[in-house]
Coordinates of N, CA and C in Angstrom, one line a residue:
M12 N 0.9 -1.1 0.3 CA 0.0 -0.1 -0.1 C 0.7 1.3 0.0
K13 N 2.3 1.3 0.6 CA 2.8 2.6 0.9 C 3.8 2.6 -0.3
S14 N 3.8 1.6 -0.5 CA 5.0 1.6 -1.9 C 4.4 1.8 -3.1
E15 N 3.0 1.4 -3.4 CA 2.3 1.9 -4.5 C 1.9 3.7 -4.1
L16 N 1.8 4.4 -3.2 CA 1.3 5.4 -3.1 C 2.5 6.1 -3.1
R17 N 3.6 5.8 -2.5 CA 4.8 6.3 -2.9 C 5.1 6.6 -4.4
K18 N 5.1 5.6 -5.1 CA 5.3 5.7 -6.8 C 4.0 6.6 -7.4
Q19 N 3.1 6.6 -6.9 CA 1.4 7.4 -7.5 C 2.3 8.5 -7.3
V20 N 2.8 9.1 -6.0 CA 2.8 10.4 -5.7 C 4.2 10.9 -6.4
L21 N 4.8 10.5 -6.3 CA 6.5 10.6 -7.2 C 6.2 11.2 -8.6
H22 N 5.1 10.1 -9.3 CA 4.8 10.2 -10.9 C 4.2 11.5 -10.4
E23 N 3.2 11.7 -10.0 CA 2.5 13.1 -10.2 C 3.6 14.5 -9.4
M24 N 4.6 14.3 -8.5 CA 5.2 15.4 -8.6 C 6.1 15.7 -9.3
K25 N 6.5 14.5 -10.4 CA 7.5 14.6 -11.3 C 6.7 15.4 -12.7
A26 N 5.5 15.2 -12.6 CA 4.4 15.6 -13.9 C 4.3 17.1 -13.6
I27 N 4.6 18.0 -12.6 CA 4.0 19.1 -12.3 C 5.1 20.1 -13.4
S28 N 4.7 21.3 -14.0 CA 5.3 21.4 -15.1 C 6.3 22.3 -14.5
Q29 N 7.2 22.2 -15.2 CA 8.6 23.2 -15.1 C 8.2 24.8 -14.9
E30 N 7.1 25.3 -15.8 CA 6.7 26.3 -15.9 C 6.0 26.7 -14.5
Q31 N 5.3 25.6 -14.1 CA 4.4 25.8 -12.8 C 5.4 26.2 -11.5
K32 N 6.1 25.1 -11.7 CA 7.0 24.6 -10.2 C 7.4 25.7 -9.5
P33 N 8.4 26.4 -10.2 CA 8.8 27.6 -9.4 C 7.9 28.8 -8.8
A34 N 6.7 28.8 -9.3 CA 5.8 29.6 -9.0 C 5.4 29.0 -7.4
I35 N 5.1 27.8 -7.5 CA 4.7 26.8 -6.3 C 5.6 27.1 -5.3
D36 N 6.8 27.2 -6.1 CA 7.9 27.0 -4.8 C 8.2 28.1 -4.1
Q37 N 8.0 29.0 -4.7 CA 7.9 30.7 -4.5 C 6.9 31.0 -3.5
A38 N 5.9 30.5 -3.9 CA 4.5 30.7 -3.0 C 4.8 29.9 -1.2
L39 N 5.5 28.6 -1.4 CA 5.4 28.3 -0.3 C 6.2 28.5 0.4
T40 N 7.6 29.1 -0.2 CA 8.7 29.7 0.7 C 8.0 30.7 1.5
E41 N 7.5 31.7 0.9 CA 7.1 32.8 1.4 C 6.0 32.4 2.4
W42 N 5.3 31.6 2.2 CA 4.1 31.2 3.4 C 4.9 30.7 4.5
L43 N 6.0 29.9 4.4 CA 7.1 29.4 5.5 C 7.6 30.7 6.1
L44 N 8.3 31.3 5.2 CA 8.8 32.5 5.9 C 7.8 33.6 6.7
H45 N 6.8 33.2 6.6 CA 5.6 34.3 7.4 C 5.1 33.6 8.2
H46 N 5.4 32.0 8.7 CA 4.7 31.5 9.5 C 5.3 31.6 10.9
P47 N 4.8 31.6 11.9 CA 5.2 31.9 13.3 C 6.0 31.1 14.0
F48 N 6.1 30.1 13.5 CA 7.0 28.8 13.7 C 8.5 29.3 13.1
Y49 N 8.5 29.7 11.6 CA 9.7 30.8 11.3 C 10.0 31.5 12.1
Q50 N 9.1 32.6 12.3 CA 9.4 34.1 12.7 C 9.9 33.4 14.0
E51 N 9.4 32.6 14.9 CA 10.2 32.4 16.3 C 11.5 31.6 16.1
A52 N 12.0 31.0 15.3 CA 12.9 30.0 15.3 C 14.2 31.0 15.1
K53 N 15.1 30.4 15.6 CA 16.5 31.1 15.3 C 17.6 29.8 14.7
V54 N 17.1 28.5 14.9 CA 17.9 27.3 14.6 C 17.1 26.4 13.7
I55 N 16.9 26.4 12.2 CA 15.9 25.8 11.6 C 16.8 24.2 10.4
A56 N 16.4 23.6 10.8 CA 16.8 22.3 10.0 C 15.9 22.2 8.7
T57 N 16.4 22.1 7.7 CA 15.9 21.7 6.6 C 16.0 20.7 5.9
Y58 N 16.0 20.4 4.4 CA 16.8 19.3 3.4 C 17.2 20.1 2.2
L59 N 18.1 19.1 1.4 CA 18.4 19.6 0.1 C 17.7 18.6 -0.6
S60 N 16.9 19.5 -1.4 CA 15.7 18.7 -2.3 C 16.5 18.0 -3.3
F61 N 15.7 16.9 -3.6 CA 15.5 16.3 -5.2 C 15.0 17.5 -5.9
P62 N 15.0 17.2 -7.6 CA 14.4 17.6 -8.4 C 13.0 17.8 -8.4
H63 N 12.3 17.0 -8.0 CA 10.6 16.8 -7.9 C 10.2 17.5 -6.6
E64 N 11.3 17.7 -5.6 CA 10.8 18.5 -4.6 C 10.4 20.0 -4.2
F65 N 9.7 20.1 -3.2 CA 9.6 21.8 -3.2 C 11.5 21.9 -2.9
Q66 N 11.6 23.1 -3.8 CA 13.0 23.4 -4.3 C 13.1 24.1 -2.6
T67 N 14.5 23.8 -1.3 CA 14.8 24.2 -0.2 C 15.9 25.6 -0.8
R68 N 16.6 25.6 -2.0 CA 17.8 26.6 -2.1 C 17.3 27.9 -1.5
E69 N 16.4 28.6 -2.3 CA 15.7 29.8 -1.5 C 15.6 30.2 -0.5
L70 N 14.9 29.1 0.4 CA 14.2 29.0 1.7 C 16.0 29.1 2.4
I71 N 16.8 28.3 2.3 CA 17.8 28.2 2.8 C 19.2 29.6 2.9
E72 N 19.0 30.0 1.7 CA 19.5 31.6 1.4 C 18.6 32.7 2.3
Q73 N 17.4 32.5 2.5 CA 16.7 33.4 3.2 C 16.9 33.3 4.5
V74 N 16.7 32.2 5.1 CA 17.2 31.9 6.4 C 18.3 32.4 7.0
L75 N 19.6 32.5 6.0 CA 20.8 33.2 6.1 C 21.1 34.6 6.3
K76 N 20.0 34.9 5.2 CA 20.1 36.8 5.3 C 19.3 36.9 6.6
D77 N 18.3 36.3 7.1 CA 17.6 36.5 8.0 C 18.6 36.2 9.3
G78 N 19.6 36.0 9.3 CA 20.9 35.8 10.5 C 20.4 34.5 11.0
K79 N 19.5 33.5 10.9 CA 19.1 32.5 11.5 C 20.3 31.4 11.3
K80 N 20.4 30.3 11.9 CA 21.3 29.1 11.4 C 20.6 28.3 11.1
V81 N 20.8 27.6 9.7 CA 20.5 26.6 8.8 C 21.5 25.3 9.2
L82 N 20.5 23.9 9.2 CA 20.7 22.8 9.5 C 20.6 21.7 8.4
I83 N 20.7 20.8 8.0 CA 20.5 19.8 7.2 C 21.0 18.3 7.5
P84 N 20.1 17.8 6.9 CA 20.6 16.4 7.7 C 21.8 15.2 7.2
K85 N 22.5 14.8 8.1 CA 23.5 13.9 7.7 C 22.8 12.8 8.1
T86 N 22.7 11.7 7.1 CA 22.0 10.3 7.4 C 23.3 9.0 7.4
Y87 N 23.3 8.2 8.4 CA 24.3 7.0 8.2 C 23.5 6.0 8.5
P88 N 24.0 4.6 8.3 CA 23.4 3.2 8.1 C 22.8 3.3 9.3
K89 N 21.9 2.3 9.0 CA 20.5 1.9 10.2 C 19.7 2.7 10.5
G90 N 19.1 3.8 9.5 CA 18.4 4.8 9.7 C 18.7 5.9 10.9
R91 N 19.9 6.2 11.1 CA 20.3 7.1 12.1 C 20.3 8.4 11.2
M92 N 20.3 9.6 12.2 CA 20.2 11.1 11.3 C 20.8 11.8 12.3
E93 N 21.6 12.8 11.8 CA 22.0 14.1 12.7 C 21.7 15.4 12.0
F94 N 21.3 16.4 12.4 CA 21.3 17.3 11.6 C 22.9 18.3 12.2
V95 N 23.6 19.0 11.1 CA 24.6 19.5 10.9 C 24.4 21.0 10.5
V96 N 25.3 22.0 10.7 CA 25.6 23.1 10.2 C 25.7 23.0 8.9
Y97 N 24.9 23.7 7.9 CA 25.0 24.3 6.5 C 26.1 24.5 5.9
N98 N 26.6 23.9 5.4 CA 28.0 24.6 4.6 C 28.2 24.4 3.3
P99 N 28.0 24.9 2.3 CA 28.1 24.7 1.0 C 29.2 24.0 0.2
Q100 N 30.6 24.2 1.5 CA 31.8 24.0 0.9 C 31.7 22.1 0.9
Q101 N 30.8 21.9 2.0 CA 31.4 20.2 2.6 C 30.1 19.5 1.4
L102 N 29.4 19.9 0.8 CA 28.8 19.0 0.0 C 29.3 18.2 -1.1
V103 N 28.7 16.9 -1.0 CA 29.3 15.8 -1.7 C 28.0 15.1 -2.2
K104 N 28.2 14.7 -3.5 CA 26.9 14.0 -4.3 C 27.1 12.4 -3.9
T105 N 25.6 12.1 -3.0 CA 25.6 10.6 -2.6 C 25.3 9.6 -3.7
S106 N 25.3 8.4 -3.9 CA 24.5 7.4 -4.4 C 23.5 7.8 -5.0
F107 N 22.5 8.2 -4.2 CA 21.4 8.6 -4.2 C 21.2 9.7 -5.5
G108 N 22.4 10.3 -5.4 CA 22.3 11.8 -6.5 C 21.8 13.1 -5.4
L109 N 21.6 12.7 -4.4 CA 21.6 13.7 -3.2 C 22.7 14.5 -2.9
L110 N 22.8 16.0 -2.5 CA 24.2 16.3 -1.8 C 24.2 16.2 -0.7
E111 N 25.1 15.4 0.0 CA 25.0 15.5 1.6 C 26.5 16.1 2.3
P112 N 26.0 16.5 3.5 CA 27.7 17.3 4.2 C 28.5 15.9 4.3
Q113 N 29.9 16.4 4.2 CA 30.9 15.3 4.4 C 32.0 16.4 4.8
G114 N 33.5 15.3 6.0 CA 33.9 16.1 6.3 C 33.7 16.5 8.0
E115 N 34.7 17.3 8.6 CA 34.4 17.7 9.9 C 33.1 18.7 10.2
L116 N 31.7 18.0 10.5 CA 30.7 18.3 10.5 C 30.4 19.1 12.0
E117 N 29.7 20.1 12.0 CA 29.4 20.5 13.4 C 27.5 20.1 13.6
V118 N 27.9 19.0 14.5 CA 26.4 18.6 14.7 C 25.9 19.2 15.8
V119 N 24.5 19.6 15.7 CA 23.5 20.5 16.7 C 22.7 19.5 17.2
E120 N 22.7 19.3 18.6 CA 21.5 18.7 19.3 C 20.1 18.8 18.9
A121 N 19.7 17.8 19.1 CA 17.8 18.0 18.7 C 17.2 19.2 19.7
S122 N 17.4 19.2 20.8 CA 17.5 20.1 22.0 C 17.6 21.7 21.4
Q123 N 18.5 21.9 20.4 CA 18.8 23.2 20.0 C 18.1 23.8 19.1
I124 N 17.1 22.8 18.5 CA 16.7 23.3 16.9 C 15.0 23.7 17.4
D125 N 14.6 24.8 16.8 CA 13.6 25.4 16.9 C 12.4 24.8 16.3
L126 N 12.9 24.3 14.9 CA 12.0 24.2 13.6 C 12.9 22.9 12.8
I127 N 12.4 22.3 12.4 CA 12.5 21.1 11.3 C 11.3 21.3 10.3
H128 N 11.8 21.5 9.4 CA 11.0 21.4 7.9 C 11.0 20.1 7.5
V129 N 10.2 19.2 7.4 CA 10.1 18.0 6.9 C 10.2 17.5 5.9
P130 N 10.7 16.6 5.1 CA 10.6 16.1 3.4 C 9.7 14.9 4.0
G131 N 9.2 14.5 2.5 CA 8.4 13.5 2.4 C 7.7 13.3 1.5
L132 N 6.9 12.3 0.7 CA 6.2 12.4 -0.2 C 4.7 12.1 -0.1
A133 N 3.8 11.6 0.9 CA 2.5 11.8 1.1 C 2.3 12.3 2.5
F134 N 1.3 13.1 2.2 CA 1.2 14.0 3.8 C -0.9 13.6 3.6
T135 N -1.3 13.7 4.9 CA -2.8 13.6 5.1 C -2.7 15.4 5.8
T136 N -3.6 15.7 5.6 CA -3.8 17.4 6.0 C -3.9 17.5 7.6
E137 N -3.8 15.9 8.3 CA -3.6 16.4 9.6 C -2.1 16.6 10.2
G138 N -1.4 16.2 8.8 CA -0.1 15.8 9.2 C 1.0 14.7 9.3
C139 N 0.0 13.1 8.9 CA 0.8 12.2 8.7 C 1.2 12.5 7.8
R140 N 2.8 11.5 7.6 CA 3.6 11.4 6.5 C 4.2 10.2 6.0
I141 N 4.3 9.6 4.8 CA 5.1 8.8 3.7 C 6.1 9.6 3.8
G142 N 7.3 9.1 4.1 CA 8.7 9.7 3.4 C 9.2 8.5 2.6
Y143 N 10.2 8.7 2.1 CA 10.7 7.7 1.2 C 11.1 5.9 1.6
G144 N 10.7 5.9 3.0 CA 11.0 4.8 3.5 C 12.1 4.1 4.1
G145 N 12.7 5.2 4.6 CA 14.2 5.3 5.5 C 13.9 4.9 6.9
G146 N 12.8 6.1 7.3 CA 12.7 5.8 8.8 C 13.1 7.0 9.5
Y147 N 14.1 7.3 8.7 CA 15.0 8.5 9.6 C 14.4 9.2 10.3
Y148 N 13.6 10.0 9.5 CA 12.5 11.4 10.2 C 12.0 10.9 11.4
D149 N 10.8 9.6 10.8 CA 10.2 9.2 12.0 C 11.4 8.7 13.2
R150 N 11.9 8.4 13.2 CA 13.2 8.2 14.2 C 13.5 9.2 14.8
Y151 N 13.9 10.3 14.3 CA 14.3 11.8 14.8 C 13.2 12.3 15.5
L152 N 12.1 12.5 15.0 CA 11.3 13.1 15.8 C 10.3 12.5 16.6
E153 N 10.5 11.7 16.8 CA 10.3 10.7 18.1 C 10.2 11.6 19.2
H154 N 11.4 11.9 19.5 CA 11.9 12.6 21.0 C 12.1 14.3 20.5
F155 N 11.6 14.5 19.5 CA 12.1 16.0 19.1 C 10.8 16.8 19.9
T156 N 10.7 17.8 20.6 CA 10.2 18.5 21.3 C 9.9 19.9 20.7
G157 N 10.7 20.4 19.5 CA 10.3 21.6 18.9 C 9.3 21.7 17.6
H158 N 9.3 22.9 16.7 CA 8.0 22.8 16.0 C 8.5 21.8 14.7
T159 N 7.5 21.6 13.9 CA 7.4 20.6 12.7 C 6.6 21.2 11.7
L160 N 7.1 21.6 10.7 CA 6.1 21.6 9.2 C 6.8 21.1 7.9
S161 N 5.7 20.9 7.0 CA 6.3 20.7 5.7 C 5.5 21.4 4.5
T162 N 6.2 21.8 3.5 CA 5.7 22.3 2.2 C 5.3 21.2 1.3
V163 N 4.3 21.2 1.0 CA 3.6 19.8 0.0 C 2.8 20.9 -1.5
Y164 N 3.2 20.0 -2.3 CA 2.3 20.3 -3.3 C 1.1 19.7 -3.2
P165 N -0.5 19.9 -3.8 CA -2.0 19.4 -3.9 C -1.7 18.1 -3.9
C166 N -1.1 17.6 -4.8 CA -1.0 16.0 -5.6 C -0.4 15.2 -4.4
Q167 N 0.4 15.9 -3.2 CA 0.9 15.2 -2.1 C 0.1 15.0 -1.1
V168 N -1.0 15.4 -1.1 CA -2.3 15.0 0.1 C -2.9 13.8 -0.2
Q169 N -2.8 13.2 0.7 CA -3.6 12.0 0.2 C -4.4 11.3 1.5
D170 N -5.1 10.1 1.0 CA -5.9 9.9 2.2 C -5.1 8.5 3.0
F171 N -4.6 8.1 3.8 CA -3.8 6.7 4.0 C -4.0 6.7 5.8
I172 N -3.9 5.3 6.4 CA -4.0 5.3 7.8 C -2.5 5.3 8.2
P173 N -2.3 6.0 9.1 CA -0.7 6.0 9.4 C -0.4 5.0 10.3
E174 N 0.9 4.4 10.0 CA 1.2 3.1 11.3 C 1.4 3.8 12.3
N175 N 2.0 3.1 13.4 CA 2.2 3.2 14.5 C 3.2 4.1 15.0
H176 N 4.2 3.7 14.2 CA 6.1 4.3 14.0 C 5.7 5.7 13.5
D177 N 4.8 6.2 12.6 CA 4.7 7.4 11.9 C 4.4 8.4 12.6
I178 N 5.4 9.6 12.8 CA 5.5 10.6 13.8 C 4.7 11.9 12.6
P179 N 3.5 12.5 13.2 CA 3.1 13.2 11.9 C 3.7 14.6 12.2
V180 N 3.7 15.6 11.3 CA 4.4 16.9 11.2 C 3.2 17.9 12.1
Q181 N 3.4 18.8 12.5 CA 2.7 20.0 13.2 C 1.8 20.6 12.0
E182 N 2.2 20.7 10.9 CA 1.6 21.4 10.0 C 1.9 21.4 8.8
V183 N 1.0 21.3 7.6 CA 1.2 21.3 6.4 C 0.7 22.0 5.8
L184 N 2.1 22.7 4.8 CA 1.7 23.9 4.0 C 1.5 23.5 2.6
I185 N 0.1 23.4 2.3 CA -0.3 23.1 1.0 C -0.4 24.1 0.0
D186 N 0.2 24.4 -1.0 CA -0.1 25.6 -2.4 C -1.0 25.1 -2.9
E187 N -2.1 25.5 -3.2 CA -3.3 25.4 -4.0 C -3.7 26.4 -5.1
G188 N -3.0 27.9 -4.8 CA -3.0 28.7 -5.5 C -2.5 28.7 -6.9
N189 N -1.5 28.2 -7.3 CA -0.8 27.8 -8.6 C -1.0 26.8 -9.0
I190 N -2.1 25.8 -9.1 CA -2.2 24.7 -9.8 C -3.3 24.8 -11.0

């Protein structure tokens, strides 16, 4: 069931036209930047996006301009993940084609993070999510006490029954104006 939904949503995300996508990403970025979770946060964790995902580059640039600290995930075997300080000089392409930080990394404890911008494929409007299947975020968010939110395209909003280990995000920002 989850794998079918993953495939379907991934297909729909990749089908969003290259003309529309920048406008949607821009609208979602603006919305996130004006959100109280963002306004109050000093340390923000986000992710480096795949081409089909919401593009985080502008968000990262704006967070830095706003004088806040940007963190990105560093993953390890067995589903372990840490957030490290973003440094574009340390990024190396992984086997998945994603950029990931390498080298001497500055790890930030979960208790120091104010907001995590969480990726995923499918979301319910209540914030339940289906990711890419590694379980990294569910494990990390299980003990996280700060704020969480996700920026999603309308095709990512789906009805599904979450599993016990699925940790929902507090808020889902959905752009419906540009579709």
